[in-house]
Amino acid sequence: MFATLMTSLLMLATSSNPTPHSFELASETIRVLICIIAMFYIERTKSHTQIYIPLLLGLVSLFYGSLLNMLDDIQQINHTTVDLTEDILITIGFILAIIGIINWTSHYQYQVKLLAKQSIHHQLTQVLNRKGCLAALYCLNLDHSKPLGILILSVDHFKQLNRSYGFEKIELLLQQLCNLIQQHCSDDFQIGHWSDDEFIIFGHTEDQHTIDALAGSLTDTIATQMFIIEGNVIPITLTIGISATQHLNIIDSVKAAEQHLFENQQTKLQPPV
């Protein structure tokens, strides 16, 4: 096809006496070849009927309209009905092709937005992932009128739970846990899946007391909640690290919450006196 296209162009370019008729015939030949090539190209959109069908019908209509036009010029038919048929086919072809292109563009834009959303959300729990959390934290940190409260929640004995119940059941447990955390928090706070066994809650707060109260309430709620996975009751407890600062940057605020989490975990590991 490409060779035929280039041959047509070459013949036109090297013609000793090109006429308007030869220019028109060459352009119609090129349009026919382009339609054929495009029909093969759009095969990749076959799974998306709202794109494929209008494009295919449009290209077929353009192909027959251009082919009829080309044959008309070769045979010098000059018949009104033939001319009208050519115009109708080409017009319908353009309309359908434009509809297909619009649908293709809309689908592409949707895919771009979907990928952008997926890039900042955790695949399992559908809340913000670490990348999304950091972006949201930087936006919140632009407002220094209130302290920025950060809570990092870690599931106690997570590795042991994984070994005891299996990865698939623990995934279901994490989904239930995330849903419970979302129900417990107000709209003033955002929730993220910080790592495998850690969640993060952050937002502007009035004071340290508000964050402490939220942490205590969450700890008690989770400890008394019955998590049932496929008939198994799985006990869950949390350790929480807290940071409520107004003048630290994001990295230091997160590090402060992580350090507080580590200290609380070490306290739990210490044997009772």
GROMACS .gro file of C-alpha atoms in nm:
model
  273
    1MET     CA    1   0.000   0.000   0.000
    2PHE     CA    2   0.277   0.238   0.098
    3ALA     CA    3   0.463   0.149  -0.222
    4THR     CA    4   0.154   0.220  -0.430
    5LEU     CA    5   0.106   0.552  -0.254
    6MET     CA    6   0.466   0.658  -0.316
    7THR     CA    7   0.445   0.541  -0.677
    8SER     CA    8   0.141   0.759  -0.737
    9LEU     CA    9   0.315   1.060  -0.588
   10LEU     CA   10   0.630   0.991  -0.787
   11MET     CA   11   0.438   0.957  -1.113
   12LEU     CA   12   0.263   1.285  -1.046
   13ALA     CA   13   0.585   1.463  -0.952
   14THR     CA   14   0.777   1.338  -1.259
   15SER     CA   15   0.499   1.396  -1.507
   16SER     CA   16   0.620   1.626  -1.785
   17ASN     CA   17   0.286   1.797  -1.819
   18PRO     CA   18   0.074   1.756  -1.506
   19THR     CA   19  -0.287   1.864  -1.555
   20PRO     CA   20  -0.558   1.949  -1.300
   21HIS     CA   21  -0.720   1.617  -1.391
   22SER     CA   22  -0.401   1.423  -1.311
   23PHE     CA   23  -0.363   1.609  -0.978
   24GLU     CA   24  -0.723   1.530  -0.887
   25LEU     CA   25  -0.687   1.163  -0.986
   26ALA     CA   26  -0.367   1.127  -0.784
   27SER     CA   27  -0.524   1.287  -0.475
   28GLU     CA   28  -0.827   1.058  -0.501
   29THR     CA   29  -0.599   0.756  -0.531
   30ILE     CA   30  -0.413   0.869  -0.220
   31ARG     CA   31  -0.742   0.912  -0.030
   32VAL     CA   32  -0.847   0.558  -0.124
   33LEU     CA   33  -0.515   0.417  -0.005
   34ILE     CA   34  -0.530   0.617   0.318
   35CYS     CA   35  -0.877   0.477   0.392
   36ILE     CA   36  -0.750   0.120   0.340
   37ILE     CA   37  -0.447   0.177   0.565
   38ALA     CA   38  -0.662   0.342   0.832
   39MET     CA   39  -0.908   0.050   0.831
   40PHE     CA   40  -0.624  -0.185   0.920
   41TYR     CA   41  -0.489   0.060   1.179
   42ILE     CA   42  -0.815   0.093   1.375
   43GLU     CA   43  -0.827  -0.285   1.434
   44ARG     CA   44  -0.657  -0.210   1.769
   45THR     CA   45  -0.974  -0.032   1.883
   46LYS     CA   46  -1.198  -0.332   1.804
   47SER     CA   47  -1.267  -0.401   2.173
   48HIS     CA   48  -1.416  -0.051   2.210
   49THR     CA   49  -1.724  -0.061   1.988
   50GLN     CA   50  -1.813   0.305   2.050
   51ILE     CA   51  -1.483   0.393   1.880
   52TYR     CA   52  -1.439   0.113   1.630
   53ILE     CA   53  -1.784   0.102   1.467
   54PRO     CA   54  -1.814   0.476   1.379
   55LEU     CA   55  -1.453   0.482   1.255
   56LEU     CA   56  -1.495   0.166   1.047
   57LEU     CA   57  -1.826   0.277   0.892
   58GLY     CA   58  -1.685   0.623   0.832
   59LEU     CA   59  -1.371   0.492   0.661
   60VAL     CA   60  -1.570   0.245   0.451
   61SER     CA   61  -1.800   0.526   0.340
   62LEU     CA   62  -1.502   0.751   0.262
   63PHE     CA   63  -1.334   0.466   0.078
   64TYR     CA   64  -1.630   0.399  -0.151
   65GLY     CA   65  -1.695   0.768  -0.201
   66SER     CA   66  -1.332   0.833  -0.297
   67LEU     CA   67  -1.316   0.516  -0.509
   68LEU     CA   68  -1.631   0.615  -0.697
   69ASN     CA   69  -1.487   0.962  -0.745
   70MET     CA   70  -1.164   0.813  -0.879
   71LEU     CA   71  -1.346   0.581  -1.122
   72ASP     CA   72  -1.565   0.873  -1.229
   73ASP     CA   73  -1.255   1.073  -1.324
   74ILE     CA   74  -1.099   0.777  -1.507
   75GLN     CA   75  -1.413   0.693  -1.705
   76GLN     CA   76  -1.525   1.055  -1.740
   77ILE     CA   77  -1.884   0.961  -1.649
   78ASN     CA   78  -1.999   1.312  -1.552
   79HIS     CA   79  -2.340   1.194  -1.430
   80THR     CA   80  -2.538   1.391  -1.171
   81THR     CA   81  -2.650   1.083  -0.978
   82VAL     CA   82  -2.292   0.956  -0.953
   83ASP     CA   83  -2.169   1.295  -0.832
   84LEU     CA   84  -2.447   1.312  -0.572
   85THR     CA   85  -2.369   0.959  -0.450
   86GLU     CA   86  -2.000   1.048  -0.415
   87ASP     CA   87  -2.080   1.359  -0.210
   88ILE     CA   88  -2.325   1.173   0.016
   89LEU     CA   89  -2.080   0.889   0.085
   90ILE     CA   90  -1.792   1.126   0.158
   91THR     CA   91  -2.007   1.350   0.381
   92ILE     CA   92  -2.143   1.055   0.581
   93GLY     CA   93  -1.792   0.915   0.604
   94PHE     CA   94  -1.653   1.238   0.746
   95ILE     CA   95  -1.936   1.265   1.001
   96LEU     CA   96  -1.892   0.907   1.124
   97ALA     CA   97  -1.512   0.938   1.131
   98ILE     CA   98  -1.536   1.256   1.338
   99ILE     CA   99  -1.774   1.083   1.583
  100GLY     CA  100  -1.526   0.796   1.613
  101ILE     CA  101  -1.235   1.035   1.670
  102ILE     CA  102  -1.432   1.224   1.936
  103ASN     CA  103  -1.513   0.895   2.113
  104TRP     CA  104  -1.149   0.788   2.086
  105THR     CA  105  -1.032   1.119   2.235
  106SER     CA  106  -1.285   1.097   2.520
  107HIS     CA  107  -1.174   0.740   2.594
  108TYR     CA  108  -0.809   0.849   2.594
  109GLN     CA  109  -0.880   1.137   2.833
  110TYR     CA  110  -1.073   0.902   3.063
  111GLN     CA  111  -0.782   0.655   3.063
  112VAL     CA  112  -0.536   0.933   3.147
  113LYS     CA  113  -0.751   1.048   3.440
  114LEU     CA  114  -0.796   0.688   3.557
  115LEU     CA  115  -0.421   0.622   3.548
  116ALA     CA  116  -0.355   0.948   3.732
  117LYS     CA  117  -0.604   0.846   4.002
  118GLN     CA  118  -0.462   0.495   4.027
  119SER     CA  119  -0.110   0.632   4.064
  120ILE     CA  120  -0.201   0.802   4.394
  121HIS     CA  121  -0.441   0.540   4.535
  122HIS     CA  122  -0.364   0.207   4.695
  123GLN     CA  123  -0.481  -0.082   4.478
  124LEU     CA  124  -0.612  -0.289   4.770
  125THR     CA  125  -0.793  -0.037   4.992
  126GLN     CA  126  -0.856   0.239   4.733
  127VAL     CA  127  -0.744   0.512   4.974
  128LEU     CA  128  -0.444   0.736   4.908
  129ASN     CA  129  -0.111   0.556   4.877
  130ARG     CA  130   0.218   0.700   5.011
  131LYS     CA  131   0.268   0.916   4.700
  132GLY     CA  132  -0.087   1.051   4.722
  133CYS     CA  133  -0.054   1.113   5.097
  134LEU     CA  134   0.266   1.315   5.056
  135ALA     CA  135   0.107   1.527   4.783
  136ALA     CA  136  -0.199   1.594   5.001
  137LEU     CA  137   0.021   1.669   5.303
  138TYR     CA  138   0.222   1.926   5.108
  139CYS     CA  139  -0.102   2.098   5.005
  140LEU     CA  140  -0.229   2.105   5.364
  141ASN     CA  141   0.102   2.234   5.491
  142LEU     CA  142   0.060   2.553   5.288
  143ASP     CA  143  -0.193   2.666   5.549
  144HIS     CA  144  -0.015   2.738   5.877
  145SER     CA  145  -0.319   2.880   6.057
  146LYS     CA  146  -0.379   2.548   6.238
  147PRO     CA  147  -0.155   2.263   6.347
  148LEU     CA  148  -0.123   1.970   6.110
  149GLY     CA  149  -0.219   1.649   6.288
  150ILE     CA  150  -0.071   1.319   6.172
  151LEU     CA  151  -0.149   0.972   6.305
  152ILE     CA  152   0.031   0.662   6.179
  153LEU     CA  153  -0.148   0.339   6.269
  154SER     CA  154   0.036   0.007   6.267
  155VAL     CA  155  -0.131  -0.336   6.293
  156ASP     CA  156   0.028  -0.526   6.582
  157HIS     CA  157   0.190  -0.863   6.504
  158PHE     CA  158   0.118  -0.824   6.132
  159LYS     CA  159   0.378  -1.077   6.016
  160GLN     CA  160   0.244  -1.336   6.259
  161LEU     CA  161  -0.111  -1.274   6.135
  162ASN     CA  162   0.008  -1.321   5.777
  163ARG     CA  163   0.166  -1.655   5.862
  164SER     CA  164  -0.134  -1.774   6.061
  165TYR     CA  165  -0.419  -1.679   5.828
  166GLY     CA  166  -0.261  -1.638   5.486
  167PHE     CA  167  -0.210  -1.340   5.259
  168GLU     CA  168  -0.557  -1.341   5.098
  169LYS     CA  169  -0.744  -1.337   5.430
  170ILE     CA  170  -0.520  -1.061   5.563
  171GLU     CA  171  -0.596  -0.853   5.253
  172LEU     CA  172  -0.968  -0.883   5.333
  173LEU     CA  173  -0.890  -0.787   5.692
  174LEU     CA  174  -0.700  -0.475   5.581
  175GLN     CA  175  -0.996  -0.373   5.366
  176GLN     CA  176  -1.233  -0.409   5.662
  177LEU     CA  177  -0.991  -0.221   5.885
  178CYS     CA  178  -0.959   0.063   5.635
  179ASN     CA  179  -1.339   0.091   5.602
  180LEU     CA  180  -1.373   0.106   5.980
  181ILE     CA  181  -1.110   0.380   6.006
  182GLN     CA  182  -1.289   0.580   5.736
  183GLN     CA  183  -1.621   0.550   5.920
  184HIS     CA  184  -1.458   0.659   6.245
  185CYS     CA  185  -1.286   0.972   6.112
  186SER     CA  186  -1.456   1.301   6.033
  187ASP     CA  187  -1.439   1.473   5.695
  188ASP     CA  188  -1.166   1.702   5.833
  189PHE     CA  189  -0.916   1.417   5.805
  190GLN     CA  190  -0.780   1.226   5.506
  191ILE     CA  191  -0.680   0.859   5.520
  192GLY     CA  192  -0.400   0.680   5.340
  193HIS     CA  193  -0.245   0.333   5.316
  194TRP     CA  194   0.106   0.422   5.428
  195SER     CA  195   0.267   0.077   5.394
  196ASP     CA  196   0.167  -0.293   5.408
  197ASP     CA  197   0.049  -0.285   5.771
  198GLU     CA  198   0.032   0.090   5.831
  199PHE     CA  199  -0.234   0.352   5.771
  200ILE     CA  200  -0.203   0.727   5.806
  201ILE     CA  201  -0.461   0.986   5.909
  202PHE     CA  202  -0.388   1.355   5.864
  203GLY     CA  203  -0.560   1.690   5.862
  204HIS     CA  204  -0.573   2.028   6.031
  205THR     CA  205  -0.661   2.008   6.398
  206GLU     CA  206  -0.740   2.252   6.675
  207ASP     CA  207  -0.484   2.121   6.922
  208GLN     CA  208  -0.292   1.818   7.046
  209HIS     CA  209  -0.588   1.709   7.261
  210THR     CA  210  -0.805   1.651   6.951
  211ILE     CA  211  -0.543   1.421   6.797
  212ASP     CA  212  -0.489   1.234   7.125
  213ALA     CA  213  -0.864   1.182   7.162
  214LEU     CA  214  -0.892   1.050   6.806
  215ALA     CA  215  -0.602   0.810   6.861
  216GLY     CA  216  -0.750   0.679   7.186
  217SER     CA  217  -1.094   0.637   7.032
  218LEU     CA  218  -0.954   0.449   6.732
  219THR     CA  219  -0.745   0.218   6.952
  220ASP     CA  220  -1.045   0.126   7.167
  221THR     CA  221  -1.279   0.081   6.870
  222ILE     CA  222  -1.043  -0.149   6.679
  223ALA     CA  223  -0.959  -0.354   6.988
  224THR     CA  224  -1.328  -0.427   7.055
  225GLN     CA  225  -1.422  -0.487   6.692
  226MET     CA  226  -1.475  -0.845   6.572
  227PHE     CA  227  -1.305  -0.896   6.235
  228ILE     CA  228  -1.456  -1.207   6.076
  229ILE     CA  229  -1.286  -1.342   5.763
  230GLU     CA  230  -1.437  -1.657   5.609
  231GLY     CA  231  -1.573  -1.769   5.945
  232ASN     CA  232  -1.251  -1.692   6.136
  233VAL     CA  233  -1.255  -1.427   6.410
  234ILE     CA  234  -0.924  -1.240   6.383
  235PRO     CA  235  -0.833  -1.016   6.677
  236ILE     CA  236  -0.669  -0.686   6.582
  237THR     CA  237  -0.494  -0.422   6.791
  238LEU     CA  238  -0.320  -0.106   6.678
  239THR     CA  239  -0.021   0.096   6.784
  240ILE     CA  240  -0.042   0.463   6.692
  241GLY     CA  241   0.221   0.733   6.648
  242ILE     CA  242   0.112   1.096   6.673
  243SER     CA  243   0.244   1.430   6.554
  244ALA     CA  244   0.063   1.764   6.583
  245THR     CA  245   0.284   2.052   6.471
  246GLN     CA  246   0.239   2.393   6.317
  247HIS     CA  247   0.586   2.495   6.208
  248LEU     CA  248   0.768   2.175   6.107
  249ASN     CA  249   0.796   2.079   5.743
  250ILE     CA  250   0.616   1.769   5.615
  251ILE     CA  251   0.915   1.537   5.630
  252ASP     CA  252   0.991   1.631   5.991
  253SER     CA  253   0.624   1.601   6.091
  254VAL     CA  254   0.600   1.251   5.943
  255LYS     CA  255   0.930   1.152   6.104
  256ALA     CA  256   0.799   1.275   6.440
  257ALA     CA  257   0.487   1.056   6.405
  258GLU     CA  258   0.698   0.757   6.297
  259GLN     CA  259   0.935   0.807   6.592
  260HIS     CA  260   0.641   0.823   6.832
  261LEU     CA  261   0.503   0.503   6.673
  262PHE     CA  262   0.836   0.328   6.717
  263GLU     CA  263   0.856   0.432   7.084
  264ASN     CA  264   0.503   0.304   7.149
  265GLN     CA  265   0.586  -0.027   6.978
  266GLN     CA  266   0.896  -0.066   7.191
  267THR     CA  267   0.692   0.002   7.504
  268LYS     CA  268   0.453  -0.278   7.410
  269LEU     CA  269   0.744  -0.517   7.363
  270GLN     CA  270   0.884  -0.452   7.709
  271PRO     CA  271   0.787  -0.723   7.961
  272PRO     CA  272   0.559  -0.610   8.244
  273VAL     CA  273   0.734  -0.527   8.572
   0.00000   0.00000   0.00000
